[in-house]
Amino acid sequence: MSAKIFAKVSEKDVTKAITESFLKQFSLYSESDVIIVGGGPSGLMCGKELASKNLKVLIIERNNYIGGGFWIGGYLMNKVTVREPSEKILDELKIPYEKATKGLYVADGPHACSKLISAACDAGVKFANMTVFDDIIIRDKKVAGVVVNWTPVHSLPREITCVDPVGLEAKVVVDATGHDAYVAKKLEERGLIKTKGFGAMWVEESEDMIVEYTSEIYPGLVVCGMAVSTVFGLPRMGPTFGAMLLSGKKAAEILLKKYKFK
Ligand code: 48F
């Protein structure tokens, strides 16, 4: 037999490496500065901005893959568009793009999405994927964390799996769950806020409004991305992503201004 290329390691070593590393991180991030629910473009952008300021940021994502709707532009075609001036963010992230028409730029979805994920990882964001947001923690009339479970457990019928979720604490939670606005809806279920449901498509209006309405909607809960349109009843914008990136950035600015993290 020819000389071995790889180091001598057994199965148990592989298992221990995974479990020990995962549990160490999960335990550390059970108390985060900011928990962002949703790993789409707005959540990733928000996380990147916060982690680059040395905040401890955890993104909860129910899917295995991160990126939300940013891989695919629309109608299963993997090109994403941004309107001026958000091509400046593509420049910052070193995402190549072409001019489609005056004020509109088009990029490859896989390239744009992977660069954004990479920038978030490089900034220090950690991820809990295959993890579904299930409920909110509220203490003294302020959001204080999230209740989560494994996606596979959550997806099974109750009669097969009765597995309690676990709680993760954070100083601030960001709802970046897209059109569903899952976190905001949990507050609504308890009569604490009222959401309006997103409006019909109107690209000329929607992007500006989403950035404008990106805000803290309840103490400790900031909303960004398409969740903003669902909360405030704003028009949807279809497959153009500038507002997602700018809204994520604004969400980070809002909470950096208001909260002390050290
Ligand atoms: O939908 P998504 O990409 O949200 P976004 O950042 O961007 C919206 C655009 O993609 C597009 C658009 C405008 O261009 O109309 O739709 O606002 O990403 C949301 C992420 O949240 C995850 C979901 O899997 C997706 O990756 N998510 C949603 N609900 C939960 C969740 C939940 N309950 N628990 C965990 N993750």
XYZ file of N, CA and C and ligand atoms in Angstrom:
822
model
N 0.848 -1.203 0.000
C 0.000 0.000 0.000
C 0.887 1.259 0.000
N 0.529 2.238 -0.804
C 1.357 3.448 -0.892
C 1.231 4.282 0.388
N 2.156 5.206 0.595
C 2.156 6.042 1.809
C 0.852 6.829 1.913
N 0.346 6.939 3.162
C -0.922 7.649 3.393
C -0.726 9.160 3.236
N -1.714 9.806 2.663
C -1.655 11.274 2.493
C -2.130 11.978 3.763
N -3.219 11.438 4.368
C -3.879 12.158 5.454
C -3.435 11.695 6.839
N -3.586 12.624 7.830
C -3.192 12.333 9.212
C -3.977 11.155 9.769
N -3.370 10.452 10.717
C -4.029 9.288 11.339
C -5.055 9.798 12.351
N -6.320 9.627 12.038
C -7.413 10.102 12.890
C -8.529 9.063 12.818
N -9.167 8.773 13.973
C -10.233 7.761 13.921
C -11.608 8.424 13.984
N -12.631 7.587 13.867
C -14.014 8.093 13.809
C -14.370 8.913 15.045
N -13.953 8.379 16.228
C -14.313 9.094 17.471
C -13.696 10.498 17.506
N -12.512 10.639 16.907
C -11.860 11.956 16.900
C -12.691 12.952 16.079
N -13.218 12.456 14.969
C -14.060 13.313 14.113
C -15.320 13.713 14.887
N -15.943 12.723 15.531
C -17.171 13.000 16.288
C -16.910 13.987 17.421
N -15.820 13.782 18.144
C -15.500 14.682 19.267
C -15.215 16.095 18.765
N -14.499 16.195 17.654
C -14.175 17.527 17.105
C -15.457 18.306 16.811
N -16.433 17.624 16.214
C -17.694 18.292 15.857
C -18.483 18.662 17.108
N -18.706 17.670 17.984
C -19.577 17.934 19.138
C -18.965 18.968 20.082
N -17.676 18.822 20.347
C -17.058 19.763 21.299
C -17.049 21.185 20.757
N -16.735 21.326 19.484
C -16.697 22.660 18.885
C -18.110 23.272 18.837
N -19.087 22.449 18.433
C -20.465 22.947 18.336
C -21.000 23.357 19.706
N -20.825 22.486 20.691
C -21.402 22.774 22.013
C -20.733 23.965 22.682
N -19.422 24.110 22.440
C -18.702 25.260 23.002
C -19.306 26.558 22.442
N -19.498 26.563 21.117
C -20.060 27.764 20.476
C -21.509 27.997 20.915
N -22.311 26.948 20.950
C -23.730 27.102 21.293
C -23.869 27.624 22.716
N -23.026 27.091 23.600
C -23.057 27.519 24.994
C -22.653 28.998 25.099
N -21.593 29.371 24.383
C -21.111 30.759 24.408
C -22.174 31.730 23.871
N -22.859 31.304 22.822
C -23.840 32.196 22.176
C -25.250 32.053 22.758
N -25.381 31.272 23.851
C -26.693 31.241 24.517
C -26.927 32.591 25.191
N -25.873 33.401 25.239
C -25.978 34.768 25.739
C -25.232 35.649 24.728
N -25.981 36.197 23.780
C -25.371 37.000 22.699
C -25.675 38.474 22.914
N -24.911 39.328 22.241
C -25.289 40.744 22.211
C -26.565 40.891 21.373
N -26.498 40.329 20.156
C -27.648 40.448 19.247
C -27.942 39.088 18.622
N -29.215 38.702 18.634
C -29.643 37.521 17.885
C -30.479 38.008 16.717
N -30.088 37.587 15.520
C -30.827 37.950 14.316
C -31.563 36.701 13.854
N -32.870 36.803 13.707
C -33.635 35.655 13.232
C -33.817 35.811 11.726
N -33.228 34.899 10.954
C -33.312 34.952 9.496
C -31.979 35.302 8.861
N -31.472 34.383 8.040
C -30.165 34.580 7.399
C -30.287 34.948 5.936
N -31.284 35.783 5.595
C -31.404 36.320 4.231
C -30.527 37.558 4.083
N -30.663 38.293 2.963
C -29.777 39.448 2.729
C -29.833 40.515 3.816
N -31.032 40.810 4.347
C -31.102 41.872 5.363
C -30.458 41.418 6.666
N -30.719 40.169 7.067
C -30.136 39.651 8.308
C -28.625 39.538 8.208
N -28.135 39.074 7.066
C -26.689 38.926 6.880
C -25.994 40.278 6.916
N -26.616 41.254 6.252
C -26.018 42.589 6.201
C -25.978 43.195 7.613
N -27.073 43.033 8.344
C -27.151 43.552 9.703
C -26.078 42.870 10.567
N -25.984 41.550 10.455
C -25.007 40.803 11.243
C -23.581 41.210 10.923
N -23.292 41.368 9.649
C -21.930 41.759 9.248
C -21.547 43.103 9.873
N -22.489 44.070 9.803
C -22.205 45.410 10.343
C -21.948 45.344 11.850
N -22.752 44.558 12.560
C -22.622 44.493 14.025
C -21.379 43.733 14.453
N -21.126 42.605 13.791
C -19.953 41.807 14.179
C -18.667 42.565 13.871
N -18.701 43.397 12.836
C -17.481 44.156 12.520
C -17.203 45.229 13.581
N -18.205 45.489 14.454
C -17.986 46.396 15.602
C -17.733 45.570 16.867
N -17.345 44.321 16.663
C -16.993 43.399 17.757
C -18.157 42.957 18.622
N -19.367 43.039 18.133
C -20.497 42.518 18.901
C -20.586 41.001 18.691
N -21.151 40.335 19.709
C -21.331 38.883 19.656
C -22.686 38.641 18.980
N -22.650 38.191 17.728
C -23.874 38.114 16.917
C -24.160 36.683 16.483
N -25.382 36.243 16.734
C -25.808 34.909 16.317
C -26.971 35.037 15.344
N -26.867 34.383 14.189
C -28.001 34.343 13.245
C -28.660 32.971 13.331
N -29.976 33.004 13.560
C -30.785 31.778 13.615
C -31.404 31.573 12.230
N -31.217 30.416 11.651
C -31.753 30.153 10.304
C -32.392 28.766 10.276
N -33.645 28.710 9.838
C -34.360 27.426 9.875
C -33.887 26.452 8.790
N -33.334 26.976 7.705
C -32.839 26.099 6.639
C -31.416 25.656 6.929
N -30.963 24.668 6.181
C -29.554 24.294 6.255
C -28.717 25.384 5.596
N -29.186 25.871 4.449
C -28.421 26.901 3.736
C -28.753 28.293 4.259
N -27.742 29.170 4.220
C -27.895 30.573 4.606
C -28.100 31.369 3.315
N -28.773 32.512 3.372
C -28.874 33.376 2.181
C -30.296 33.762 1.808
N -31.287 33.024 2.321
C -32.682 33.363 2.033
C -32.933 33.484 0.540
N -33.591 34.580 0.143
C -33.972 34.772 -1.251
C -32.878 35.368 -2.127
N -31.666 35.492 -1.573
C -30.610 36.210 -2.303
C -29.879 35.338 -3.335
N -30.116 34.006 -3.284
C -29.473 33.129 -4.280
C -30.138 33.271 -5.636
N -31.435 33.529 -5.596
C -32.264 33.516 -6.802
C -32.938 34.874 -6.897
N -32.879 35.504 -8.048
C -33.495 36.822 -8.189
C -35.004 36.737 -8.172
N -35.565 36.105 -9.128
C -37.008 35.962 -9.188
C -37.335 34.927 -10.249
N -38.449 34.254 -10.098
C -38.935 33.327 -11.126
C -37.886 32.261 -11.441
N -37.174 31.808 -10.393
C -36.126 30.782 -10.510
C -34.977 31.168 -11.432
N -34.755 32.479 -11.614
C -33.618 32.908 -12.443
C -32.569 33.535 -11.529
N -31.345 32.988 -11.585
C -30.362 33.333 -10.547
C -29.576 34.624 -10.810
N -30.280 35.672 -11.162
C -29.673 36.996 -11.295
C -30.380 37.923 -10.309
N -29.606 38.723 -9.588
C -30.228 39.648 -8.618
C -29.984 41.088 -9.066
N -30.952 41.949 -8.802
C -30.800 43.355 -9.194
C -30.717 44.241 -7.951
N -30.026 45.380 -8.124
C -30.075 46.436 -7.108
C -30.234 47.764 -7.830
N -30.914 48.693 -7.153
C -31.071 50.038 -7.725
C -30.065 50.981 -7.074
N -29.648 51.958 -7.847
C -28.758 52.989 -7.334
C -29.369 53.602 -6.074
N -28.675 53.859 -4.990
C -27.214 53.828 -4.853
C -26.667 52.543 -4.223
N -27.474 51.452 -4.170
C -27.025 50.284 -3.402
C -25.930 49.492 -4.112
N -25.600 49.842 -5.358
C -24.457 49.161 -5.994
C -23.160 49.471 -5.218
N -23.206 50.559 -4.403
C -22.008 50.876 -3.589
C -21.739 49.751 -2.582
N -22.812 49.123 -2.099
C -22.613 47.990 -1.174
C -22.023 46.799 -1.943
N -22.467 46.613 -3.190
C -21.860 45.541 -3.995
C -20.363 45.816 -4.166
N -20.019 47.090 -4.361
C -18.596 47.453 -4.467
C -17.853 47.092 -3.183
N -18.458 47.487 -2.036
C -17.827 47.194 -0.731
C -17.584 45.694 -0.555
N -18.560 44.895 -1.007
C -18.476 43.442 -0.818
C -17.704 42.758 -1.955
N -17.221 43.569 -2.891
C -16.472 43.063 -4.058
C -17.311 42.071 -4.881
N -18.582 42.438 -5.073
C -19.472 41.617 -5.898
C -19.508 42.235 -7.305
N -19.119 41.485 -8.321
C -19.161 42.045 -9.680
C -20.609 42.232 -10.151
N -20.865 43.244 -10.956
C -22.215 43.485 -11.493
C -22.117 44.216 -12.822
N -23.240 44.222 -13.543
C -23.308 44.966 -14.810
C -24.449 45.957 -14.728
N -24.341 47.013 -15.518
C -25.438 47.977 -15.578
C -26.521 47.404 -16.499
N -27.759 47.357 -16.010
C -28.862 46.846 -16.837
C -29.510 48.002 -17.588
N -29.760 49.067 -16.868
C -30.333 50.273 -17.439
C -29.988 51.404 -16.470
N -30.394 52.642 -16.777
C -30.004 53.759 -15.909
C -30.488 53.510 -14.465
N -29.554 53.468 -13.527
C -29.915 53.308 -12.111
C -30.186 51.883 -11.674
N -30.049 50.906 -12.574
C -30.333 49.508 -12.211
C -29.151 48.607 -12.596
N -28.748 47.774 -11.641
C -27.575 46.916 -11.844
C -27.970 45.463 -11.607
N -27.262 44.545 -12.291
C -27.588 43.124 -12.159
C -26.312 42.338 -11.853
N -26.449 41.379 -10.894
C -25.302 40.556 -10.487
C -25.719 39.089 -10.472
N -24.738 38.191 -10.451
C -25.028 36.754 -10.336
C -25.446 36.445 -8.903
N -26.615 35.820 -8.733
C -27.102 35.491 -7.387
C -26.086 34.696 -6.575
N -25.573 33.576 -7.093
C -24.637 32.779 -6.286
C -23.399 33.572 -5.876
N -22.909 34.411 -6.767
C -21.720 35.197 -6.435
C -22.051 36.243 -5.357
N -23.160 36.955 -5.558
C -23.562 37.997 -4.607
C -23.829 37.390 -3.227
N -24.578 36.300 -3.213
C -24.987 35.703 -1.933
C -23.786 35.116 -1.192
N -22.927 34.413 -1.928
C -21.784 33.795 -1.240
C -20.821 34.854 -0.710
N -20.670 35.962 -1.436
C -19.795 37.047 -0.947
C -20.365 37.674 0.329
N -21.690 37.854 0.365
C -22.311 38.444 1.552
C -22.180 37.505 2.756
N -22.412 36.217 2.530
C -22.253 35.236 3.621
C -20.805 35.251 4.117
N -19.899 35.263 3.161
C -18.481 35.251 3.511
C -18.109 36.504 4.319
N -18.635 37.657 3.915
C -18.339 38.900 4.644
C -18.879 38.820 6.072
N -20.071 38.238 6.232
C -20.645 38.094 7.582
C -19.771 37.161 8.420
N -19.356 36.041 7.831
C -18.492 35.094 8.559
C -17.169 35.751 8.915
N -16.572 36.451 7.960
C -15.273 37.104 8.210
C -15.389 38.137 9.336
N -16.541 38.803 9.409
C -16.732 39.817 10.457
C -16.899 39.164 11.836
N -17.260 37.866 11.851
C -17.359 37.154 13.134
C -18.759 36.674 13.494
N -19.706 36.785 12.561
C -21.065 36.288 12.843
C -21.034 34.765 12.979
N -21.770 34.250 13.963
C -21.937 32.801 14.102
C -23.364 32.426 13.719
N -23.547 31.171 13.313
C -24.849 30.730 12.797
C -25.373 29.523 13.561
N -26.679 29.527 13.786
C -27.351 28.313 14.228
C -28.322 27.995 13.097
N -27.876 27.164 12.149
C -28.786 26.802 11.050
C -29.507 25.494 11.384
N -30.474 25.158 10.574
C -31.403 24.061 10.888
C -32.051 24.290 12.260
N -32.201 25.562 12.582
C -32.743 25.960 13.888
C -33.898 26.918 13.638
N -35.046 26.589 14.168
C -36.217 27.412 13.891
C -36.562 28.290 15.096
N -36.853 29.551 14.806
C -37.362 30.454 15.843
C -38.778 30.015 16.162
N -39.030 29.811 17.457
C -40.317 29.279 17.864
C -41.108 30.288 18.678
N -40.396 31.078 19.468
C -41.100 32.034 20.339
C -40.103 33.071 20.858
N -40.657 34.018 21.595
C -39.881 35.143 22.065
C -39.740 35.065 23.597
N -38.633 35.594 24.121
C -38.513 35.734 25.581
C -38.778 37.205 25.895
N -39.660 37.471 26.837
C -39.937 38.857 27.232
C -39.729 38.986 28.735
N -38.955 40.008 29.096
C -38.721 40.270 30.523
C -38.889 41.752 30.782
N -39.663 42.092 31.785
C -39.873 43.501 32.145
C -40.244 44.356 30.930
N -41.203 43.865 30.141
C -41.713 44.589 28.962
C -40.618 44.885 27.933
N -39.639 43.972 27.831
C -38.580 44.124 26.821
C -38.238 42.740 26.274
N -38.022 42.663 24.944
C -37.587 41.400 24.346
C -36.200 41.078 24.878
N -36.020 39.841 25.354
C -34.754 39.487 26.011
C -34.127 38.235 25.403
N -34.704 37.731 24.309
C -34.116 36.551 23.680
C -35.136 35.791 22.843
N -34.713 34.591 22.407
C -35.586 33.801 21.530
C -35.666 32.366 22.037
N -36.748 31.705 21.657
C -36.936 30.295 21.975
C -36.784 29.544 20.654
N -35.899 28.533 20.621
C -35.613 27.856 19.350
C -35.668 26.349 19.507
N -35.815 25.692 18.374
C -35.758 24.231 18.354
C -35.070 23.779 17.065
N -34.657 22.532 17.006
C -34.129 22.000 15.748
C -35.243 22.030 14.704
N -34.927 22.412 13.497
C -35.950 22.422 12.442
C -36.599 21.039 12.267
N -35.804 19.936 12.226
C -36.458 18.633 12.012
C -37.426 18.286 13.134
N -37.072 18.644 14.368
C -37.964 18.355 15.504
C -39.236 19.174 15.367
N -39.051 20.444 15.036
C -40.167 21.372 14.927
C -41.124 20.961 13.803
N -40.555 20.324 12.755
C -41.371 19.989 11.585
C -42.167 18.702 11.764
N -41.814 17.912 12.771
C -42.534 16.644 12.964
C -43.832 16.854 13.734
N -44.825 15.981 13.496
C -46.080 16.129 14.246
C -45.863 15.955 15.747
N -46.584 16.714 16.533
C -46.466 16.689 18.006
C -46.592 15.281 18.589
N -47.480 14.451 17.958
C -47.707 13.130 18.551
C -46.465 12.236 18.440
N -45.539 12.572 17.539
C -44.304 11.776 17.441
C -43.200 12.384 18.307
N -43.097 13.708 18.263
C -41.993 14.344 18.995
C -42.513 15.432 19.915
N -42.415 15.183 21.171
C -42.747 16.228 22.123
C -41.437 16.657 22.757
N -40.694 17.497 22.046
C -39.376 17.928 22.521
C -39.431 19.413 22.816
N -39.174 19.767 24.043
C -39.186 21.180 24.411
C -38.089 21.952 23.679
N -38.371 23.201 23.323
C -37.335 24.043 22.743
C -36.402 24.557 23.837
N -35.362 25.333 23.432
C -34.479 25.966 24.426
C -34.478 27.481 24.213
N -34.071 28.211 25.236
C -34.044 29.671 25.156
C -32.625 30.190 24.977
N -32.477 31.228 24.163
C -31.193 31.907 23.974
C -31.399 33.370 24.302
N -30.532 33.917 25.153
C -30.715 35.314 25.574
C -29.913 36.277 24.704
N -30.450 37.489 24.540
C -29.731 38.531 23.791
C -30.179 39.885 24.303
N -29.291 40.878 24.133
C -29.680 42.236 24.544
C -30.694 42.803 23.566
N -30.526 42.437 22.284
C -31.474 42.884 21.252
C -31.729 41.733 20.282
N -32.950 41.631 19.789
C -33.304 40.642 18.766
C -33.699 41.405 17.500
N -33.290 40.858 16.351
C -33.659 41.475 15.076
C -34.551 40.497 14.312
N -35.704 40.977 13.858
C -36.576 40.160 13.013
C -36.191 40.391 11.560
N -35.506 39.388 10.965
C -35.125 39.461 9.545
C -35.681 38.238 8.831
N -36.911 37.852 9.211
C -37.497 36.605 8.693
C -38.243 36.792 7.379
N -38.072 37.931 6.722
C -38.719 38.132 5.433
C -40.214 38.377 5.571
N -40.946 38.033 4.501
C -42.389 38.325 4.440
C -43.174 37.806 5.657
N -42.669 36.735 6.280
C -43.439 36.135 7.381
C -43.416 36.956 8.660
N -42.371 37.742 8.862
C -42.217 38.553 10.091
C -42.578 37.730 11.335
N -41.947 36.555 11.448
C -42.295 35.594 12.492
C -42.161 36.148 13.903
N -41.096 36.923 14.129
C -40.838 37.390 15.497
C -41.891 38.434 15.877
N -42.127 39.366 14.959
C -43.151 40.389 15.204
C -44.513 39.730 15.451
N -44.800 38.666 14.698
C -46.102 37.987 14.851
C -46.274 37.379 16.252
N -45.149 36.985 16.866
C -45.234 36.432 18.227
C -45.640 37.517 19.229
N -45.181 38.756 18.950
C -45.609 39.868 19.814
C -47.089 40.165 19.567
N -47.475 40.075 18.301
C -48.877 40.344 17.946
C -49.822 39.324 18.602
N -49.384 38.046 18.588
C -50.202 36.991 19.223
C -50.518 37.332 20.674
N -49.613 38.091 21.297
C -49.793 38.442 22.716
C -50.378 39.835 22.886
N -50.834 40.400 21.786
C -51.504 41.702 21.848
C -50.564 42.869 22.118
N -49.258 42.681 21.867
C -48.297 43.739 22.190
C -48.062 44.707 21.036
N -48.225 44.232 19.805
C -48.154 45.115 18.630
C -49.223 44.671 17.640
N -49.370 45.435 16.555
C -50.333 45.048 15.513
C -49.578 45.081 14.193
N -49.590 43.986 13.422
C -48.945 44.006 12.101
C -50.028 44.176 11.030
N -49.615 44.721 9.865
C -50.618 45.055 8.854
C -50.653 44.103 7.655
N -49.557 43.351 7.429
C -49.496 42.499 6.224
C -48.975 43.319 5.055
N -48.092 42.714 4.223
C -47.472 43.509 3.160
C -48.443 43.838 2.032
N -48.155 44.969 1.366
C -49.042 45.438 0.307
C -48.641 44.920 -1.063
N -49.366 45.315 -2.076
C -49.114 44.882 -3.456
C -47.794 45.457 -3.966
N -47.270 44.853 -5.043
C -45.943 45.260 -5.543
C -45.964 46.664 -6.139
N -44.943 47.448 -5.740
C -44.767 48.799 -6.290
C -43.311 49.200 -6.041
N -42.462 48.800 -6.962
C -41.026 48.919 -6.713
C -40.575 50.370 -6.502
N -41.180 51.295 -7.226
C -40.776 52.714 -7.124
C -40.910 53.249 -5.703
N -41.911 52.750 -4.983
C -42.181 53.249 -3.630
C -41.573 52.388 -2.528
N -41.603 51.059 -2.760
C -41.375 50.145 -1.641
C -39.978 50.234 -1.046
N -38.957 50.325 -1.876
C -37.594 50.246 -1.327
C -37.304 51.406 -0.375
N -37.660 52.619 -0.786
C -37.439 53.772 0.102
C -38.191 53.597 1.412
N -39.444 53.115 1.292
C -40.274 52.995 2.501
C -39.720 51.941 3.458
N -39.222 50.834 2.894
C -38.674 49.773 3.772
C -37.492 50.304 4.570
N -36.639 51.057 3.914
C -35.483 51.603 4.651
C -35.991 52.617 5.685
N -36.916 53.470 5.260
C -37.434 54.503 6.180
C -38.092 53.883 7.423
N -38.851 52.798 7.229
C -39.602 52.211 8.351
C -38.800 51.180 9.153
N -37.594 50.873 8.728
C -36.737 49.961 9.515
C -36.528 50.590 10.888
N -36.932 49.885 11.945
C -36.956 50.533 13.262
C -37.096 49.508 14.392
N -37.010 50.021 15.608
C -37.290 49.197 16.792
C -38.798 49.263 17.013
N -39.478 48.118 16.880
C -40.948 48.157 16.942
C -41.479 47.846 18.340
N -40.608 47.368 19.195
C -40.952 47.073 20.590
C -39.620 47.083 21.326
N -39.560 47.482 22.586
C -38.257 47.505 23.246
C -37.496 46.184 23.058
N -36.306 46.283 22.485
C -35.472 45.096 22.279
C -35.726 44.340 20.997
N -36.672 44.804 20.162
C -36.915 44.123 18.878
C -36.849 45.113 17.716
N -35.832 44.915 16.863
C -35.669 45.735 15.659
C -36.104 44.884 14.470
N -36.760 45.512 13.499
C -37.216 44.769 12.327
C -36.524 45.312 11.079
N -36.076 44.380 10.191
C -35.432 44.824 8.939
C -35.854 43.918 7.774
N -35.543 44.370 6.559
C -35.867 43.598 5.355
C -37.354 43.546 5.081
N -37.796 42.472 4.410
C -39.211 42.399 4.023
C -40.150 42.282 5.222
N -39.618 41.890 6.371
C -40.458 41.858 7.576
C -41.005 43.254 7.875
N -40.261 44.287 7.473
C -40.714 45.670 7.698
C -42.019 45.918 6.928
N -42.074 45.400 5.691
C -43.286 45.648 4.888
C -44.484 44.934 5.492
N -44.253 43.750 6.065
C -45.354 43.007 6.691
C -45.838 43.716 7.961
N -44.909 44.230 8.731
C -45.290 44.911 9.975
C -46.055 46.197 9.671
N -45.570 46.969 8.703
C -46.148 48.304 8.476
C -47.109 48.382 7.290
N -47.350 47.262 6.589
C -48.285 47.278 5.461
C -47.733 48.020 4.247
N -46.422 47.879 3.999
C -45.799 48.579 2.874
C -45.828 47.706 1.616
N -45.761 48.345 0.434
C -45.763 47.539 -0.786
C -44.525 46.644 -0.895
N -44.682 45.464 -1.500
C -43.526 44.591 -1.770
C -42.793 45.120 -2.992
N -41.541 44.600 -3.209
C -40.787 45.182 -4.328
C -40.301 44.180 -5.345
N -40.591 42.882 -5.141
C -40.107 41.900 -6.106
C -38.599 41.726 -6.009
N -38.018 41.107 -7.041
C -36.622 40.665 -6.918
C -35.578 41.761 -7.105
N -35.663 42.791 -6.296
C -34.586 43.779 -6.260
C -34.184 43.966 -4.805
N -32.890 44.027 -4.549
C -32.385 43.746 -3.193
C -31.703 44.907 -2.486
N -31.614 46.065 -3.142
C -30.923 47.195 -2.516
C -31.488 47.530 -1.147
N -32.816 47.545 -1.039
C -33.445 47.912 0.234
C -33.159 46.881 1.318
N -32.982 45.604 0.915
C -32.666 44.578 1.919
C -31.302 44.877 2.551
N -30.349 45.248 1.681
C -28.990 45.519 2.174
C -28.975 46.786 3.022
N -29.640 47.834 2.533
C -29.637 49.109 3.276
C -30.458 49.021 4.562
N -31.524 48.244 4.524
C -32.351 48.079 5.723
C -31.569 47.325 6.808
N -30.839 46.292 6.403
C -30.003 45.551 7.360
C -28.960 46.467 7.988
N -28.382 47.317 7.154
C -27.364 48.255 7.632
C -27.999 49.256 8.614
N -29.182 49.733 8.267
C -29.846 50.717 9.137
C -30.236 50.074 10.476
N -30.706 48.832 10.428
C -31.077 48.138 11.679
C -29.872 48.094 12.616
N -28.701 47.800 12.046
C -27.474 47.754 12.857
C -27.186 49.140 13.445
N -27.325 50.170 12.639
C -27.045 51.534 13.123
C -27.990 51.916 14.266
N -29.277 51.565 14.098
C -30.277 51.914 15.116
C -29.908 51.311 16.467
N -29.575 50.025 16.458
C -29.340 49.404 17.765
C -27.972 49.745 18.336
N -27.008 50.049 17.452
C -25.701 50.490 17.970
C -25.828 51.837 18.673
N -26.723 52.675 18.141
C -26.927 54.004 18.702
C -27.634 53.922 20.059
N -28.596 53.016 20.158
C -29.431 53.009 21.358
C -28.859 52.183 22.516
N -28.247 51.020 22.186
C -27.851 50.089 23.261
C -26.349 50.100 23.526
N -26.012 49.846 24.764
C -24.603 49.710 25.167
C -24.297 48.215 25.213
N -23.180 47.807 24.642
C -22.894 46.378 24.550
C -21.698 45.904 25.362
N -20.937 46.806 25.927
C -19.770 46.293 26.670
C -19.938 46.518 28.164
O -36.791 35.917 2.835
P -35.453 36.461 3.103
O -34.471 36.519 1.990
O -35.667 37.874 3.841
P -35.065 39.348 3.610
O -33.685 39.427 4.137
O -34.998 39.502 2.017
C -36.159 39.403 1.228
C -35.744 39.091 -0.203
O -35.055 37.854 -0.239
C -36.934 39.015 -1.177
C -37.622 40.292 -1.490
C -36.923 41.575 -1.646
O -35.855 41.530 -2.442
O -38.803 40.299 -1.626
O -37.906 38.144 -0.648
O -36.085 40.263 4.144
O -34.762 35.631 4.290
C -35.457 35.347 5.476
C -34.773 34.149 6.124
O -35.389 33.916 7.368
C -35.530 32.509 7.555
C -35.818 31.983 6.150
O -35.522 30.608 6.030
C -34.896 32.867 5.298
O -33.625 32.296 5.115
N -36.641 32.294 8.478
C -37.949 32.614 8.295
N -38.664 32.257 9.356
C -37.805 31.686 10.242
C -36.509 31.709 9.675
C -37.963 31.100 11.532
N -39.160 31.004 12.140
N -36.865 30.593 12.138
C -35.646 30.660 11.554
N -35.442 31.202 10.320
